[in-house]
Coordinates of C-alpha atoms in Angstrom, one line a residue:
M1 CA 0.0 -1.0 -25.8
T2 CA 2.0 0.8 -23.1
C3 CA -1.1 2.8 -22.3
G4 CA -3.2 -0.4 -21.9
L5 CA -0.5 -1.8 -19.6
I6 CA -0.4 1.4 -17.6
V7 CA -4.0 1.2 -17.1
M8 CA -4.3 -2.5 -16.2
S9 CA -1.5 -2.0 -13.5
R10 CA -3.4 0.8 -12.1
V11 CA -6.4 -1.0 -12.1
G12 CA -4.7 -3.9 -10.2
L13 CA -3.0 -1.1 -7.6
W14 CA -6.5 0.4 -6.6
G15 CA -7.9 -3.2 -6.3
V16 CA -5.4 -4.2 -3.9
D17 CA -5.8 -1.2 -2.1
L18 CA -9.6 -1.5 -1.8
V19 CA -8.8 -5.1 -0.7
L20 CA -6.2 -3.8 1.8
R21 CA -8.7 -1.1 3.1
Q22 CA -11.5 -3.1 3.6
M23 CA -9.5 -5.4 5.8
V24 CA -8.0 -3.0 8.1
Q25 CA -11.6 -1.9 8.5
E26 CA -13.1 -5.2 9.6
T27 CA -10.2 -6.0 12.1
T28 CA -9.5 -2.3 13.6
N29 CA -11.5 -1.4 16.6
D30 CA -13.7 1.8 16.2
S31 CA -11.6 3.7 18.8
N32 CA -8.2 3.0 17.0
R33 CA -9.6 2.9 13.0
V34 CA -8.6 6.9 12.9
A35 CA -5.2 6.8 14.2
V36 CA -4.5 3.4 12.0
F37 CA -5.7 5.3 8.6
G38 CA -4.3 8.4 9.5
M39 CA -0.7 7.1 10.3
G40 CA -1.3 5.0 6.7
D41 CA -2.2 8.4 4.9
S42 CA 0.8 9.9 6.3
L43 CA 3.0 6.8 5.3
S44 CA 1.7 7.2 2.0
Q45 CA 2.5 11.1 1.9
C46 CA 6.1 10.7 2.7
A47 CA 6.4 7.6 0.4
S48 CA 5.1 10.4 -2.3
L49 CA 7.3 12.9 -1.5
C50 CA 10.6 10.1 -1.7
M51 CA 9.2 9.1 -5.0
Y52 CA 9.3 12.5 -6.1
V53 CA 13.1 13.1 -4.9
V54 CA 14.0 9.8 -6.4
V55 CA 12.5 10.9 -9.6
S56 CA 14.4 14.4 -9.7
S57 CA 17.5 12.5 -9.4
D58 CA 19.0 11.1 -12.7
R59 CA 20.7 8.1 -10.5
F60 CA 17.5 6.2 -10.6
T61 CA 15.7 4.3 -13.4
F62 CA 12.0 3.3 -13.6
S63 CA 12.7 -0.7 -13.0
S64 CA 14.2 0.5 -9.3
L65 CA 10.9 2.5 -8.9
A66 CA 9.0 -0.4 -9.7
I67 CA 11.1 -2.6 -7.5
G68 CA 10.7 -0.2 -4.6
S69 CA 6.8 -0.3 -5.1
T70 CA 6.4 -4.0 -5.5
C71 CA 8.5 -4.3 -2.3
S72 CA 6.1 -1.7 -0.3
L73 CA 3.2 -3.7 -1.5
I74 CA 4.5 -6.6 -0.2
G75 CA 5.4 -5.2 2.9
A76 CA 1.7 -4.0 3.3
L77 CA 0.2 -7.5 2.9
V78 CA 2.4 -8.8 5.1
C79 CA 1.6 -6.0 8.0
V80 CA -1.7 -6.8 7.4
W81 CA -1.6 -10.6 7.6
M82 CA 0.5 -10.0 11.0
Q83 CA -2.4 -7.9 12.3
M84 CA -4.8 -10.4 11.4
I85 CA -3.2 -13.0 13.6
T86 CA -2.8 -11.0 16.4
V87 CA -6.3 -10.2 16.6
D88 CA -6.9 -14.4 15.9
R89 CA -8.7 -13.8 12.8
K90 CA -8.5 -16.9 10.1
V91 CA -6.4 -15.9 7.2

């Protein structure tokens, strides 16, 4: 059962990731697209490094990592939503 829940959570995460990337591609100018995705990938790698540091420490639990992941996802959605508003797109 735990394995099934992990698979379901990953499928949901991948779905949100695809939707966010599509939204950014549609709203970003061609000249700025490489910089936007480059910055996003850099932040993702930085977050992965921070996650490895946190996991190697005994002070943090899985629940704190899950809460941090959820907050990061909500932050990404807010950033995309704000970017869509600034280019006068309908939400």
